[in-house]
mmCIF file of C-alpha atoms in Angstrom:
data_model
loop_
_atom_site.group_PDB
_atom_site.id
_atom_site.type_symbol
_atom_site.label_atom_id
_atom_site.label_comp_id
_atom_site.label_asym_id
_atom_site.label_seq_id
_atom_site.Cartn_x
_atom_site.Cartn_y
_atom_site.Cartn_z
ATOM 1 C CA LYS E 1 0.095 0.005 -0.063
ATOM 2 C CA ASN E 2 1.326 3.494 -0.888
ATOM 3 C CA GLU E 3 2.037 5.763 2.003
ATOM 4 C CA VAL E 4 0.490 8.637 0.079
ATOM 5 C CA GLU E 5 -2.658 8.171 -1.745
ATOM 6 C CA GLN E 6 -4.395 10.760 -3.980
ATOM 7 C CA SER E 7 -7.762 10.892 -5.575
ATOM 8 C CA PRO E 8 -8.856 11.168 -8.175
ATOM 9 C CA GLN E 9 -6.147 9.933 -10.499
ATOM 10 C CA ASN E 10 -7.577 11.952 -13.384
ATOM 11 C CA LEU E 11 -9.966 14.881 -13.450
ATOM 12 C CA THR E 12 -11.506 16.601 -16.313
ATOM 13 C CA ALA E 13 -13.610 19.756 -15.670
ATOM 14 C CA GLN E 14 -15.079 22.807 -17.400
ATOM 15 C CA GLU E 15 -13.567 26.184 -17.031
ATOM 16 C CA GLY E 16 -14.888 27.960 -13.967
ATOM 17 C CA GLU E 17 -15.589 24.790 -11.908
ATOM 18 C CA PHE E 18 -14.500 24.332 -8.256
ATOM 19 C CA ILE E 19 -11.912 21.590 -8.048
ATOM 20 C CA THR E 20 -11.034 19.427 -5.224
ATOM 21 C CA ILE E 21 -8.070 16.984 -5.043
ATOM 22 C CA ASN E 22 -7.679 14.809 -2.024
ATOM 23 C CA CYS E 23 -4.697 13.286 -0.357
ATOM 24 C CA SER E 24 -4.494 10.668 2.464
ATOM 25 C CA TYR E 25 -1.238 9.468 4.046
ATOM 26 C CA SER E 26 -0.487 6.752 6.477
ATOM 27 C CA VAL E 27 2.721 7.761 8.139
ATOM 28 C CA GLY E 28 3.872 10.337 10.689
ATOM 29 C CA ILE E 29 4.941 13.499 8.928
ATOM 30 C CA SER E 30 6.357 16.845 9.708
ATOM 31 C CA ALA E 31 4.704 18.637 6.798
ATOM 32 C CA LEU E 32 2.628 18.034 3.672
ATOM 33 C CA HIS E 33 3.435 19.468 0.334
ATOM 34 C CA TRP E 34 1.309 20.258 -2.651
ATOM 35 C CA LEU E 35 3.287 20.493 -5.910
ATOM 36 C CA GLN E 36 2.375 21.271 -9.479
ATOM 37 C CA GLN E 37 4.112 19.503 -12.377
ATOM 38 C CA HIS E 38 3.625 21.387 -15.665
ATOM 39 C CA PRO E 39 3.183 19.363 -18.961
ATOM 40 C CA GLY E 40 6.844 20.188 -19.752
ATOM 41 C CA GLY E 41 7.896 18.268 -16.551
ATOM 42 C CA GLY E 42 8.903 21.162 -14.221
ATOM 43 C CA ILE E 43 7.845 20.983 -10.583
ATOM 44 C CA VAL E 44 6.721 23.964 -8.606
ATOM 45 C CA SER E 45 5.934 23.921 -4.883
ATOM 46 C CA LEU E 46 2.516 25.221 -4.266
ATOM 47 C CA PHE E 47 1.990 24.851 -0.564
ATOM 48 C CA MET E 48 3.760 23.390 2.477
ATOM 49 C CA LEU E 49 1.546 23.027 5.461
ATOM 50 C CA SER E 50 1.649 21.305 8.841
ATOM 51 C CA SER E 51 -1.742 22.384 10.198
ATOM 52 C CA GLY E 52 -4.932 24.330 9.257
ATOM 53 C CA LYS E 53 -5.414 25.976 5.870
ATOM 54 C CA LYS E 54 -3.378 28.210 3.401
ATOM 55 C CA LYS E 55 -4.554 30.212 0.613
ATOM 56 C CA HIS E 56 -2.645 31.630 -2.385
ATOM 57 C CA GLY E 57 -4.728 33.356 -5.069
ATOM 58 C CA ARG E 58 -7.345 30.828 -6.323
ATOM 59 C CA LEU E 59 -5.638 27.925 -4.622
ATOM 60 C CA ILE E 60 -6.539 26.714 -1.082
ATOM 61 C CA ALA E 61 -4.890 23.844 0.850
ATOM 62 C CA THR E 62 -6.147 22.254 3.979
ATOM 63 C CA ILE E 63 -4.788 19.561 6.226
ATOM 64 C CA ASN E 64 -6.414 17.471 9.063
ATOM 65 C CA ILE E 65 -3.529 15.951 11.109
ATOM 66 C CA GLN E 66 -5.741 13.701 13.150
ATOM 67 C CA GLU E 67 -7.359 12.250 10.046
ATOM 68 C CA LYS E 68 -4.169 12.252 8.062
ATOM 69 C CA HIS E 69 -5.940 13.961 5.075
ATOM 70 C CA SER E 70 -5.341 16.940 3.037
ATOM 71 C CA SER E 71 -7.287 18.652 0.193
ATOM 72 C CA LEU E 72 -6.277 21.119 -2.512
ATOM 73 C CA HIS E 73 -8.971 23.314 -3.899
ATOM 74 C CA ILE E 74 -9.034 25.429 -7.000
ATOM 75 C CA THR E 75 -11.615 28.100 -7.337
ATOM 76 C CA ALA E 76 -12.838 29.413 -10.732
ATOM 77 C CA SER E 77 -10.505 26.934 -12.559
ATOM 78 C CA HIS E 78 -8.951 27.951 -15.797
ATOM 79 C CA PRO E 79 -7.357 26.008 -18.665
ATOM 80 C CA ARG E 80 -3.828 27.197 -17.517
ATOM 81 C CA ASP E 81 -4.451 25.149 -14.278
ATOM 82 C CA SER E 82 -4.088 21.942 -16.386
ATOM 83 C CA ALA E 83 -1.290 20.127 -14.849
ATOM 84 C CA VAL E 84 -0.476 17.136 -12.499
ATOM 85 C CA TYR E 85 -0.974 17.993 -8.915
ATOM 86 C CA ILE E 86 1.228 16.068 -6.567
ATOM 87 C CA CYS E 87 0.785 15.512 -2.789
ATOM 88 C CA ALA E 88 3.931 14.702 -0.908
ATOM 89 C CA VAL E 89 4.813 14.372 2.755
ATOM 90 C CA SER E 90 7.971 15.121 4.616
ATOM 91 C CA ARG E 91 9.085 12.277 6.810
ATOM 92 C CA ASP E 92 12.662 12.348 8.474
ATOM 93 C CA ASP E 93 14.862 13.855 5.737
ATOM 94 C CA LYS E 94 12.918 12.680 2.769
ATOM 95 C CA ILE E 95 9.807 13.375 0.937
ATOM 96 C CA ILE E 96 7.328 10.694 -0.033
ATOM 97 C CA PHE E 97 5.347 11.453 -3.114
ATOM 98 C CA GLY E 98 1.847 10.457 -4.160
ATOM 99 C CA LYS E 99 1.179 9.406 -7.793
ATOM 100 C CA GLY E 100 -0.419 12.719 -8.671
ATOM 101 C CA THR E 101 -3.748 13.897 -10.013
ATOM 102 C CA ARG E 102 -3.906 14.837 -13.699
ATOM 103 C CA LEU E 103 -6.157 17.758 -14.065
ATOM 104 C CA HIS E 104 -7.572 18.963 -17.318
ATOM 105 C CA ILE E 105 -9.676 22.146 -17.479
ATOM 106 C CA LEU E 106 -11.601 22.477 -20.725
ATOM 107 C CA PRO E 107 -12.266 25.998 -22.121
ATOM 108 C CA GLU D 1 14.140 35.535 -8.229
ATOM 109 C CA PRO D 2 16.817 32.853 -7.447
ATOM 110 C CA GLU D 3 16.289 29.534 -8.893
ATOM 111 C CA VAL D 4 17.758 26.053 -8.948
ATOM 112 C CA THR D 5 19.630 25.196 -12.261
ATOM 113 C CA GLN D 6 20.598 21.836 -13.644
ATOM 114 C CA THR D 7 22.786 20.783 -16.478
ATOM 115 C CA PRO D 8 22.569 19.245 -18.896
ATOM 116 C CA SER D 9 18.875 19.430 -19.732
ATOM 117 C CA HIS D 10 19.198 16.031 -21.676
ATOM 118 C CA GLN D 11 21.956 13.423 -21.404
ATOM 119 C CA VAL D 12 22.164 10.387 -23.552
ATOM 120 C CA THR D 13 24.614 7.646 -22.591
ATOM 121 C CA GLN D 14 25.457 4.107 -23.282
ATOM 122 C CA MET D 15 24.736 1.399 -20.751
ATOM 123 C CA GLY D 16 27.656 0.835 -18.427
ATOM 124 C CA GLN D 17 28.902 4.444 -18.776
ATOM 125 C CA GLU D 18 29.391 6.748 -15.924
ATOM 126 C CA VAL D 19 27.327 9.996 -15.919
ATOM 127 C CA ILE D 20 27.374 13.129 -13.679
ATOM 128 C CA LEU D 21 24.307 15.277 -13.415
ATOM 129 C CA ARG D 22 24.976 18.750 -12.139
ATOM 130 C CA CYS D 23 22.826 21.076 -9.958
ATOM 131 C CA VAL D 24 23.404 24.683 -8.766
ATOM 132 C CA PRO D 25 21.140 25.049 -5.748
ATOM 133 C CA ILE D 26 19.947 28.475 -4.544
ATOM 134 C CA SER D 27 22.927 30.080 -2.881
ATOM 135 C CA ASN D 28 21.758 30.480 0.801
ATOM 136 C CA HIS D 29 20.076 27.008 0.983
ATOM 137 C CA LEU D 30 21.511 24.417 3.201
ATOM 138 C CA TYR D 31 19.708 21.220 2.260
ATOM 139 C CA PHE D 32 19.871 19.488 -1.120
ATOM 140 C CA TYR D 33 17.989 16.659 -2.628
ATOM 141 C CA TRP D 34 17.906 14.500 -5.716
ATOM 142 C CA TYR D 35 14.765 12.766 -6.999
ATOM 143 C CA ARG D 36 13.931 10.816 -10.062
ATOM 144 C CA GLN D 37 10.873 10.337 -12.117
ATOM 145 C CA ILE D 38 10.702 7.433 -14.587
ATOM 146 C CA LEU D 39 8.457 8.226 -17.535
ATOM 147 C CA GLY D 40 4.889 7.927 -16.534
ATOM 148 C CA GLN D 41 5.510 7.107 -12.906
ATOM 149 C CA LYS D 42 5.576 9.084 -9.604
ATOM 150 C CA VAL D 43 8.473 11.197 -8.416
ATOM 151 C CA GLU D 44 10.761 9.081 -6.195
ATOM 152 C CA PHE D 45 13.124 10.475 -3.412
ATOM 153 C CA LEU D 46 16.882 9.427 -3.938
ATOM 154 C CA VAL D 47 18.996 11.266 -1.404
ATOM 155 C CA SER D 48 19.135 14.259 0.825
ATOM 156 C CA PHE D 49 22.358 16.056 1.712
ATOM 157 C CA TYR D 50 23.307 18.490 4.484
ATOM 158 C CA ASN D 51 26.521 19.649 5.999
ATOM 159 C CA ASN D 52 28.588 17.759 3.344
ATOM 160 C CA GLU D 53 27.089 14.460 4.056
ATOM 161 C CA ILE D 54 24.183 12.332 3.138
ATOM 162 C CA SER D 55 21.391 12.652 5.681
ATOM 163 C CA GLU D 56 19.032 10.081 4.236
ATOM 164 C CA LYS D 57 18.837 7.901 1.220
ATOM 165 C CA SER D 58 16.237 5.581 -0.368
ATOM 166 C CA GLU D 59 16.654 2.037 -1.280
ATOM 167 C CA ILE D 60 17.063 3.163 -4.879
ATOM 168 C CA PHE D 61 20.289 5.025 -3.988
ATOM 169 C CA ASP D 62 22.467 1.909 -4.063
ATOM 170 C CA ASP D 63 26.350 1.730 -4.521
ATOM 171 C CA GLN D 64 26.067 2.866 -8.042
ATOM 172 C CA PHE D 65 25.004 6.339 -6.966
ATOM 173 C CA SER D 66 26.924 9.013 -5.258
ATOM 174 C CA VAL D 67 26.602 12.691 -4.520
ATOM 175 C CA GLU D 68 29.024 15.403 -3.967
ATOM 176 C CA ARG D 69 29.138 19.209 -3.263
ATOM 177 C CA PRO D 70 32.669 19.752 -4.719
ATOM 178 C CA ASP D 71 33.073 23.562 -4.549
ATOM 179 C CA GLY D 72 30.326 24.992 -2.362
ATOM 180 C CA SER D 73 28.016 25.848 -5.225
ATOM 181 C CA ASN D 74 27.528 22.743 -7.317
ATOM 182 C CA PHE D 75 25.737 19.619 -6.160
ATOM 183 C CA THR D 76 26.333 16.573 -8.437
ATOM 184 C CA LEU D 77 24.698 13.168 -8.767
ATOM 185 C CA LYS D 78 27.045 10.499 -10.188
ATOM 186 C CA ILE D 79 25.828 7.214 -11.507
ATOM 187 C CA ARG D 80 28.890 4.940 -11.976
ATOM 188 C CA SER D 81 27.711 2.313 -14.372
ATOM 189 C CA THR D 82 24.333 3.282 -15.874
ATOM 190 C CA LYS D 83 21.662 0.677 -16.492
ATOM 191 C CA LEU D 84 18.666 0.901 -18.896
ATOM 192 C CA GLU D 85 16.420 1.309 -15.958
ATOM 193 C CA ASP D 86 18.245 4.475 -14.839
ATOM 194 C CA SER D 87 16.529 6.128 -17.739
ATOM 195 C CA ALA D 88 14.450 8.911 -16.126
ATOM 196 C CA MET D 89 14.052 12.584 -15.316
ATOM 197 C CA TYR D 90 16.325 13.640 -12.404
ATOM 198 C CA PHE D 91 15.313 16.593 -10.305
ATOM 199 C CA CYS D 92 17.526 18.465 -7.834
ATOM 200 C CA ALA D 93 15.886 20.533 -5.153
ATOM 201 C CA SER D 94 17.153 22.705 -2.329
ATOM 202 C CA SER D 95 15.651 24.220 0.766
ATOM 203 C CA PRO D 96 16.814 26.792 3.275
ATOM 204 C CA LEU D 97 15.836 24.577 6.188
ATOM 205 C CA ARG D 98 15.511 20.892 6.901
ATOM 206 C CA GLY D 99 12.782 19.084 5.094
ATOM 207 C CA GLY D 100 11.945 16.416 7.798
ATOM 208 C CA LEU D 101 11.277 15.613 11.311
ATOM 209 C CA ALA D 102 14.542 15.313 13.140
ATOM 210 C CA GLY D 103 15.911 18.393 14.626
ATOM 211 C CA GLY D 104 14.148 21.119 12.459
ATOM 212 C CA ARG D 105 11.124 22.125 10.829
ATOM 213 C CA ALA D 106 10.107 21.227 7.270
ATOM 214 C CA ASP D 107 10.481 23.885 4.637
ATOM 215 C CA THR D 108 9.545 24.480 1.034
ATOM 216 C CA GLN D 109 11.838 22.856 -1.487
ATOM 217 C CA TYR D 110 12.756 24.566 -4.695
ATOM 218 C CA PHE D 111 13.031 22.242 -7.745
ATOM 219 C CA GLY D 112 15.339 22.585 -10.610
ATOM 220 C CA PRO D 113 14.043 22.043 -14.254
ATOM 221 C CA GLY D 114 15.335 18.495 -14.343
ATOM 222 C CA THR D 115 17.742 16.586 -16.451
ATOM 223 C CA ARG D 116 16.463 13.864 -18.664
ATOM 224 C CA LEU D 117 18.760 10.885 -18.742
ATOM 225 C CA THR D 118 18.485 8.349 -21.533
ATOM 226 C CA VAL D 119 20.366 5.204 -21.343
ATOM 227 C CA LEU D 120 20.858 3.204 -24.493
#
């Protein structure tokens, strides 16, 4: 069983829709990361959080430490949000990655 | 804005050859990482490096792999004798603070653009 599970694996939505991507983990962590991988392969860190909620523009990330669960929300989605969104957790001196959620926003 | 750089962007090599992948982390960062992503698969942790030594490595990081920070700015990953299954995108990352549990708080990692390694 993967230590970090994401759902859904693939998501297609219309422009403007509210998007939710979920992440569950089974190990003790010091922080959880949400990353975006562009179609060209580059990886950008979106959020790092260890409790509560963070917001940056149209992106919101929440974490529930007790339930070992995090969500990434995108409001007013746009075709340029199309990418793979990766949940990863910091454990000791390494990061464990989920398999990613491929998001496709249709114009 | 400072960024992590990696060279080359694409390396093609014959099986059994040695390759060195180079990374220049952000200058005031203290923690350095290598990851790999085989085509179509998830990103995998290889190694973390702090204070001129490996702080953690995965089971992938066997004796064929080594890392070095030779001159205080570059951070290199060497694969001694490449195998076909080493073909992947290799990402370097750096962070100002420790990315894990022991002794420090986690911090955002900044990723380089990656080096695509193709082993023939």
